[in-house]
Tab-separated table of C-alpha atoms in Angstrom:
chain	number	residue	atom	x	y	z
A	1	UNK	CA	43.909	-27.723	37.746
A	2	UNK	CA	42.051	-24.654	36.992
A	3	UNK	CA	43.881	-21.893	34.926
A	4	UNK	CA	44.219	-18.355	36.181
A	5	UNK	CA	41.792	-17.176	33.479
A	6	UNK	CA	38.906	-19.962	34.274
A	7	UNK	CA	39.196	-18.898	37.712
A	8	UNK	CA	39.229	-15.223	37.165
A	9	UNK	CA	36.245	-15.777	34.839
A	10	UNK	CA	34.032	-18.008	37.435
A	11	UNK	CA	34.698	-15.932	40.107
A	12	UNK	CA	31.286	-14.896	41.784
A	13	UNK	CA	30.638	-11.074	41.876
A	14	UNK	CA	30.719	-9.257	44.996
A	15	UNK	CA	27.255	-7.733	45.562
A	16	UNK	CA	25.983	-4.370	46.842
A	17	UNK	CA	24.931	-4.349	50.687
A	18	UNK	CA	22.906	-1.902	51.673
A	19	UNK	CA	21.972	-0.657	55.587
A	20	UNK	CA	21.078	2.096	57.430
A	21	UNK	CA	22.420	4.148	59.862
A	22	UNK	CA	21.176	7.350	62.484
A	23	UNK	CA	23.260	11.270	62.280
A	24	UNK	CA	22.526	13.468	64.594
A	25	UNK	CA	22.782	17.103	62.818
A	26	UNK	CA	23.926	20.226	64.712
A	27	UNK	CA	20.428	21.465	64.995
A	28	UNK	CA	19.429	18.471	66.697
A	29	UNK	CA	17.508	17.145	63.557
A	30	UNK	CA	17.729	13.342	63.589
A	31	UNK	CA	18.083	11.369	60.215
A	32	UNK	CA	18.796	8.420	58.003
A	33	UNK	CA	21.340	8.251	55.920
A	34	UNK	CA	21.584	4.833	53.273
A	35	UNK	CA	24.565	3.138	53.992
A	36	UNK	CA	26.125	1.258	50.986
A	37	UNK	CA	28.682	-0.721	50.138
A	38	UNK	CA	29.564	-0.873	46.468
A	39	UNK	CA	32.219	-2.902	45.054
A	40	UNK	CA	32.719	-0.275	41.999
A	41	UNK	CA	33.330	2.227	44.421
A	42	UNK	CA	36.879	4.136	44.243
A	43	UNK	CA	36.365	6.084	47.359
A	44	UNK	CA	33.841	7.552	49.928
A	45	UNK	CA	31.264	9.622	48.525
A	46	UNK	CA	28.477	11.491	50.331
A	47	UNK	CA	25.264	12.443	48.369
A	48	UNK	CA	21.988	13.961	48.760
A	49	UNK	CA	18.931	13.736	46.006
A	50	UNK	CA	15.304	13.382	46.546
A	51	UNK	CA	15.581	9.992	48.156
A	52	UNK	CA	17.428	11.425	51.055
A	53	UNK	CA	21.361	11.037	52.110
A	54	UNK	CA	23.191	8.079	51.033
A	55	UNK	CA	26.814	7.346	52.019
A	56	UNK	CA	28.841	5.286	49.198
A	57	UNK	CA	31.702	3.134	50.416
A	58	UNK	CA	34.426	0.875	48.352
A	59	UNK	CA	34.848	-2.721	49.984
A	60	UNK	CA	38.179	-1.843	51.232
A	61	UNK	CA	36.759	1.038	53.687
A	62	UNK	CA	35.874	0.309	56.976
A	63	UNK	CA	32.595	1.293	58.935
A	64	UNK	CA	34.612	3.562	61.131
A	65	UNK	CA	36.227	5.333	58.423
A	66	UNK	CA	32.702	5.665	57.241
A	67	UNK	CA	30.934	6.821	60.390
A	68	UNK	CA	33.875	9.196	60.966
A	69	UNK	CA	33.543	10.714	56.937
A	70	UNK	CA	29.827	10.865	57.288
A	71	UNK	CA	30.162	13.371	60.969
A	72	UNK	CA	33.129	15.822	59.366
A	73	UNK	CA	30.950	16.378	56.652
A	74	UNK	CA	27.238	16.719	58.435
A	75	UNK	CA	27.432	20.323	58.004
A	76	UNK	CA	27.695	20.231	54.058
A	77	UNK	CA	24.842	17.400	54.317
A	78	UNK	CA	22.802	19.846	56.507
A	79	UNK	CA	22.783	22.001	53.980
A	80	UNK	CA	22.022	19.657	51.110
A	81	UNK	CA	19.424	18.133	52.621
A	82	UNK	CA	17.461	21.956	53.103
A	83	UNK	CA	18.235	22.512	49.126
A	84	UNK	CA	16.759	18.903	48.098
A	85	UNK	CA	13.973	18.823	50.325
A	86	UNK	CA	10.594	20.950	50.493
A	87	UNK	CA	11.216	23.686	53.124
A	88	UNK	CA	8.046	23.131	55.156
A	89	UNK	CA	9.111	19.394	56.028
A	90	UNK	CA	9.849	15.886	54.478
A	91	UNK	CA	7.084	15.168	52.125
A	92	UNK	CA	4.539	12.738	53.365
A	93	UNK	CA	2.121	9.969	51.502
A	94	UNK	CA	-1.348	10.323	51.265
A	95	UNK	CA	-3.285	9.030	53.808
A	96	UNK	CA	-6.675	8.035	53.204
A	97	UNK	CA	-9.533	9.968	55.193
A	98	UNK	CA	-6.842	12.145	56.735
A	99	UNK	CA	-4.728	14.296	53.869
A	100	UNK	CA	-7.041	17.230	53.296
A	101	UNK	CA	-4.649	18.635	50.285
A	102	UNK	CA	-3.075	17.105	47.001
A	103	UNK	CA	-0.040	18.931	45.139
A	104	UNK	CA	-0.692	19.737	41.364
A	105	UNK	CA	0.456	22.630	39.204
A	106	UNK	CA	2.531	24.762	41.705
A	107	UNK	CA	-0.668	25.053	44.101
A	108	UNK	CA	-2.433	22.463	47.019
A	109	UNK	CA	-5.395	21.509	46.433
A	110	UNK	CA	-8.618	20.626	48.480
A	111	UNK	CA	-8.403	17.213	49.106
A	112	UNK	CA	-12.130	15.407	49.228
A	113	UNK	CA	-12.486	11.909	50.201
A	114	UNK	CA	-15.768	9.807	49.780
A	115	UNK	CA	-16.550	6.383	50.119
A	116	UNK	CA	-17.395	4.623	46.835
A	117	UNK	CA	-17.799	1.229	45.152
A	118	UNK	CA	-14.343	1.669	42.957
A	119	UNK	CA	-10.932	3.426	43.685
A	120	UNK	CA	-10.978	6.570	41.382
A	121	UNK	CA	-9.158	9.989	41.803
A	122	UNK	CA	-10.626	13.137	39.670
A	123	UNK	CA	-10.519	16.594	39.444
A	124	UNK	CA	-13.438	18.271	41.022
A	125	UNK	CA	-13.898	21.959	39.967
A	126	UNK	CA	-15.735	23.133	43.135
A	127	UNK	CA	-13.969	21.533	45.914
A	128	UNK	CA	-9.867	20.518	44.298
A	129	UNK	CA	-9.717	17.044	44.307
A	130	UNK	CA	-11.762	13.613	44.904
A	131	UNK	CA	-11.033	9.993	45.658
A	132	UNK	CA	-13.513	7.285	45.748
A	133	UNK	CA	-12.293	5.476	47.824
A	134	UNK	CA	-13.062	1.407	48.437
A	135	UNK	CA	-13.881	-0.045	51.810
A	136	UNK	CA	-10.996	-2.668	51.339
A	137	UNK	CA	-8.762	-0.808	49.254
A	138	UNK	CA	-4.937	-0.356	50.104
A	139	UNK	CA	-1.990	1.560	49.935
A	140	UNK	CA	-0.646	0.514	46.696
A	141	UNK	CA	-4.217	1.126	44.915
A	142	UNK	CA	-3.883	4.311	46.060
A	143	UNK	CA	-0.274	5.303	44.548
A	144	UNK	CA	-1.309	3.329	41.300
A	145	UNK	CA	-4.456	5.220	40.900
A	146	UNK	CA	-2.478	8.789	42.092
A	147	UNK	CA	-0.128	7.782	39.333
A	148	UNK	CA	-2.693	7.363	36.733
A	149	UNK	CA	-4.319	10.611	38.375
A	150	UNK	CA	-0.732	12.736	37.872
A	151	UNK	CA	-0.178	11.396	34.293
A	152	UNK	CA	-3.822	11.965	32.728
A	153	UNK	CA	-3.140	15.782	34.170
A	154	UNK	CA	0.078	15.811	32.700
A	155	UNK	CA	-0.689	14.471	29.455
A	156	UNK	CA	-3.528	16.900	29.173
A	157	UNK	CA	-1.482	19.930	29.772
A	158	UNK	CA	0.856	18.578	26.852
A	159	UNK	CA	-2.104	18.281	24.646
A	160	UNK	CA	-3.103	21.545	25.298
A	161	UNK	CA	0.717	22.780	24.838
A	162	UNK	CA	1.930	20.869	22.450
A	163	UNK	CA	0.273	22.047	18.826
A	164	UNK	CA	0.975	25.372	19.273
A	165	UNK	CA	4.524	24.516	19.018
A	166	UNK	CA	4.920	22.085	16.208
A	167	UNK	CA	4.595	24.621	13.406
A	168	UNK	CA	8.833	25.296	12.467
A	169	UNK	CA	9.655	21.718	13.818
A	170	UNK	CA	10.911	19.099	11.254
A	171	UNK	CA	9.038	16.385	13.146
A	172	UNK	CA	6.649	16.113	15.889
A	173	UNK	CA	8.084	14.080	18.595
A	174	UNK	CA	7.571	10.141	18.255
A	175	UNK	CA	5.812	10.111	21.843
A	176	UNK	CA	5.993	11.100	24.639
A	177	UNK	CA	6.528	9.321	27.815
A	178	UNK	CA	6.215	10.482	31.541
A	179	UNK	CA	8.098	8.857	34.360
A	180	UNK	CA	10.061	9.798	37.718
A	181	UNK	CA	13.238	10.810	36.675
A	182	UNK	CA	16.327	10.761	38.595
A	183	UNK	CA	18.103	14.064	37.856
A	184	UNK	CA	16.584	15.343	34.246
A	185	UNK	CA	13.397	17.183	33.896
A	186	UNK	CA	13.325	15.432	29.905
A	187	UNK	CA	15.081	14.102	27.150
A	188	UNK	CA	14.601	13.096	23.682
A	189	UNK	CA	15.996	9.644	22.077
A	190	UNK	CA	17.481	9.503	18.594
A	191	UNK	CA	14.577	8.492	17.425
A	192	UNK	CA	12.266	11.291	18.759
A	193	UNK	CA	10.815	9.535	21.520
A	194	UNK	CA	10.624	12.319	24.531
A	195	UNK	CA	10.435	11.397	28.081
A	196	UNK	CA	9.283	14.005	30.534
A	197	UNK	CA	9.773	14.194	34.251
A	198	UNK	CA	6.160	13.352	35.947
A	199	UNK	CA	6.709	15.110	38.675
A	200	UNK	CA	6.388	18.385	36.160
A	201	UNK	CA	3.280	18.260	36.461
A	202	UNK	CA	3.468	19.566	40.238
A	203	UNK	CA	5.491	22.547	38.940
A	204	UNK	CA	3.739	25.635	37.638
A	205	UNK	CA	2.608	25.720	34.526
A	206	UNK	CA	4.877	27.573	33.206
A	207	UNK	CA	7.537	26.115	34.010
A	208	UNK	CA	6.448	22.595	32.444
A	209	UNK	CA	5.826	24.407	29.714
A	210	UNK	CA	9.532	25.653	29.390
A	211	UNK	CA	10.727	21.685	29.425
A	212	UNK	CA	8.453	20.740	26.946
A	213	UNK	CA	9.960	23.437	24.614
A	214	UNK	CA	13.091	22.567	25.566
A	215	UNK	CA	12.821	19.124	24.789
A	216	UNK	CA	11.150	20.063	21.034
A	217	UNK	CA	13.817	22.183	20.193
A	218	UNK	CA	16.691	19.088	20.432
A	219	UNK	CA	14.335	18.247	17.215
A	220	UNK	CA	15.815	21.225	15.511
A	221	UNK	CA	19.666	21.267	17.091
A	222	UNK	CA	20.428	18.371	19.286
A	223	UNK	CA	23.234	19.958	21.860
A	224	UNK	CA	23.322	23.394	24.068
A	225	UNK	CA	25.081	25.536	21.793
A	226	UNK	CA	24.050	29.238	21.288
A	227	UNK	CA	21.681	28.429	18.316
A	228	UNK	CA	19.814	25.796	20.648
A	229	UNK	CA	19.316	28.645	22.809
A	230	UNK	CA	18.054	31.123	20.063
A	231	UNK	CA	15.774	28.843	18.707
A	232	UNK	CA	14.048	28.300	23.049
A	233	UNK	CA	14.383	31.986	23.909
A	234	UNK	CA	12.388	32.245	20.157
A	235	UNK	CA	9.580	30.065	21.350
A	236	UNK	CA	9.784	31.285	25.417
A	237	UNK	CA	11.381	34.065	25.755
A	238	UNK	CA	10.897	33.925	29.573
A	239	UNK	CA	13.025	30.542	29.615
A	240	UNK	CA	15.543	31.969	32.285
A	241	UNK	CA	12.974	32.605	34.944
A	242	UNK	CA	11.808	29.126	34.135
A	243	UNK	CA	15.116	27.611	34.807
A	244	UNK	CA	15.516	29.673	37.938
A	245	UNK	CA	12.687	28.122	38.993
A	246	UNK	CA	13.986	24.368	39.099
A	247	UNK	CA	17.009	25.237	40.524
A	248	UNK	CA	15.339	26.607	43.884
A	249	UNK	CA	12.181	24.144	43.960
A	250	UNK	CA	13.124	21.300	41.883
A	251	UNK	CA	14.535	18.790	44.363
A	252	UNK	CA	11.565	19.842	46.489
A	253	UNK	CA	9.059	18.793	43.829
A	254	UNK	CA	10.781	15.368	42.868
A	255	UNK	CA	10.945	14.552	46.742
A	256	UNK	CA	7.114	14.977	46.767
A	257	UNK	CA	6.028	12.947	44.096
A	258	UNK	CA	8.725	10.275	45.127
A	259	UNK	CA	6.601	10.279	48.506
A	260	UNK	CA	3.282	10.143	47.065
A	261	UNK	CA	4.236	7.409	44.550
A	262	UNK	CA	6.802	5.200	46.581
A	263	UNK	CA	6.950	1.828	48.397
C-alpha cells in the first residue's frame, strides 16, 4: 500500500484552464474578459493591463460566483480599461496594403507600402515609413520584421544617448537588452545587464531618455532612496514630467506594441 507521503508526492498537478467570456458595460461597449482558473489562486481577482481584462478564480469558486463578481465590479473595469488602453480605440495590427500610419517616437508616421522581392521595413525620410513587402509573405513575417524594425530604432536612439551619460558612472552597463515588458519600463541585473521596455521606443524621446537614465543610475545606488533621486534629477532634471508622462500614456503605448507584435 502506498504511504500518505508517496501519494501526496505523485499526485498530478491541477492545471490552469483558461476561457473566455462576453460583459456588456454600461455604455453599451461589448468586451472580452480572460476567464481563468488558477489553482494558486486564494480568491477572485479582477485585473486590467495591456492584454485586456482577465478574471482570476481559485478552483473552489464557481462560474456563477464568477459571472456575478465580474458584473458588480464592471464599473471599476470600465474605468480601467479607458486608463490601460489608447483613448482613440483598441490598438489594431498592421495590415498590409491597408495601414497608412506606423507609431514611433510619440508621433504616426506615413505608412508606405511597395511591392518588393524581400520583406524589409525602413525609415524613409520623405514619406515616414516603408515596407517591401513579398507577394507570398505573411502575417508573422510581418511582426518579426516590425520587431527587428522597432529594436534597430531603439537601439539607435540608445547609441545616440548613451555616451553622453557614462562619464561619473563606475561601469557602463554590461548590455543592454530590449523586450516587451509586463509592468516595468527597465531594470538592471546584478551583473549590469539592463533590459529596456521596447515599446519605449513609441514614447517620446524624452521620455525614453528619462528610463535609460534611470536605469544607469542603479549603477551608482541600486534602490529609490533620496540619493538615487539626486544623482537622476542631476543628469535630467526634467525627470518628473517624464514620469508623468507614463503614468497617463503608458498602458496605452504597451497595448500598441502588444498589437503590432502579437499572435
Amino acid at each position: 500500500m502506498s504511504s500518505p507521503l508517496h501519494r501526496l508526492v505523485s499526485r498530478t498537478p491541477q492545471r490552469v484552464q483558461r476561457d473566455t467570456l462576453e460583459l456588456a458595460l454600461d455604455d453599451g461597449r461589448q468586451i472580452t474578459v480572460q476567464r481563468v482558473r488558477d489553482p494558486r489562486a486564494l480568491r477572485i481577482k479582477l485585473s486590467v493591463d495591456e492584454r485586456g481584462a482577465r478574471l482570476t478564480l481559485p478552483l473552489r469558486a464557481s462560474l456563477v460566483s464568477g459571472e456575478r463578481f465580474l458584473h458588480e465590479h464592471r464599473g471599476w473595469l470600465a474605468a480601467q480599461i479607458e486608463r490601460h488602453l489608447p483613448t482613440d480605440g483598441a490598438p489594431e495590427a498592421l495590415v498590409p496594403w491597408t495601414s497608412t500610419q506606423l507609431p514611433l517616437r510619440g508621433a504616426l508616421l506615413p505608412l508606405q507600402w511597395q511591392e518588393g522581392r524581400y520583406l524589409r521595413i525602413e525609415r524613409d525620410p520623405a514619406e515616414g515609413v516603408r515596407v517591401q513587402w513579398p507577394v507570398r509573405a505573411g502575417d508573422a513575417a510581418l511582426r518579426r520584421a516590425l520587431r527587428t524594425f522597432y529594436e534597430a530604432e531603439a537601439r539607435a536612439d540608445i547609441g545616440r544617448w548613451l555616451p553622453a551619460y557614462l562619464p561619473g558612472l563606475p561601469r557602463p552597463p554590461r548590455c543592454v537588452r530590449l523586450k516587451t515588458m509586463s509592468s516595468q519600463w527597465g531594470s538592471l541585473a546584478p551583473d549590469s545587464s539592463m533590459s529596456l521596455d521596447l515599446a519605449l521606443v513609441l514614447a517620446r524621446p524624452s521620455a525614453f531618455e528619462y528610463v535609460l537614465v534611470h536605469e544607469l543610475c542603479h549603477l551608482l545606488q541600486a534602490n529609490h532612496s533620496p540619493a538615487f533621486w539626486r544623482e537622476v534629477e542631476a543628469r535630467m532634471p526634467a525627470w518628473r514630467a517624464e514620469r508623468e508622462y507614463f503614468h497617463r500614456e503608458g498602458r496605452p503605448l504597451k497595448a500598441t506594441l502588444r498589437a503590432l507584435l502579437a499572435n
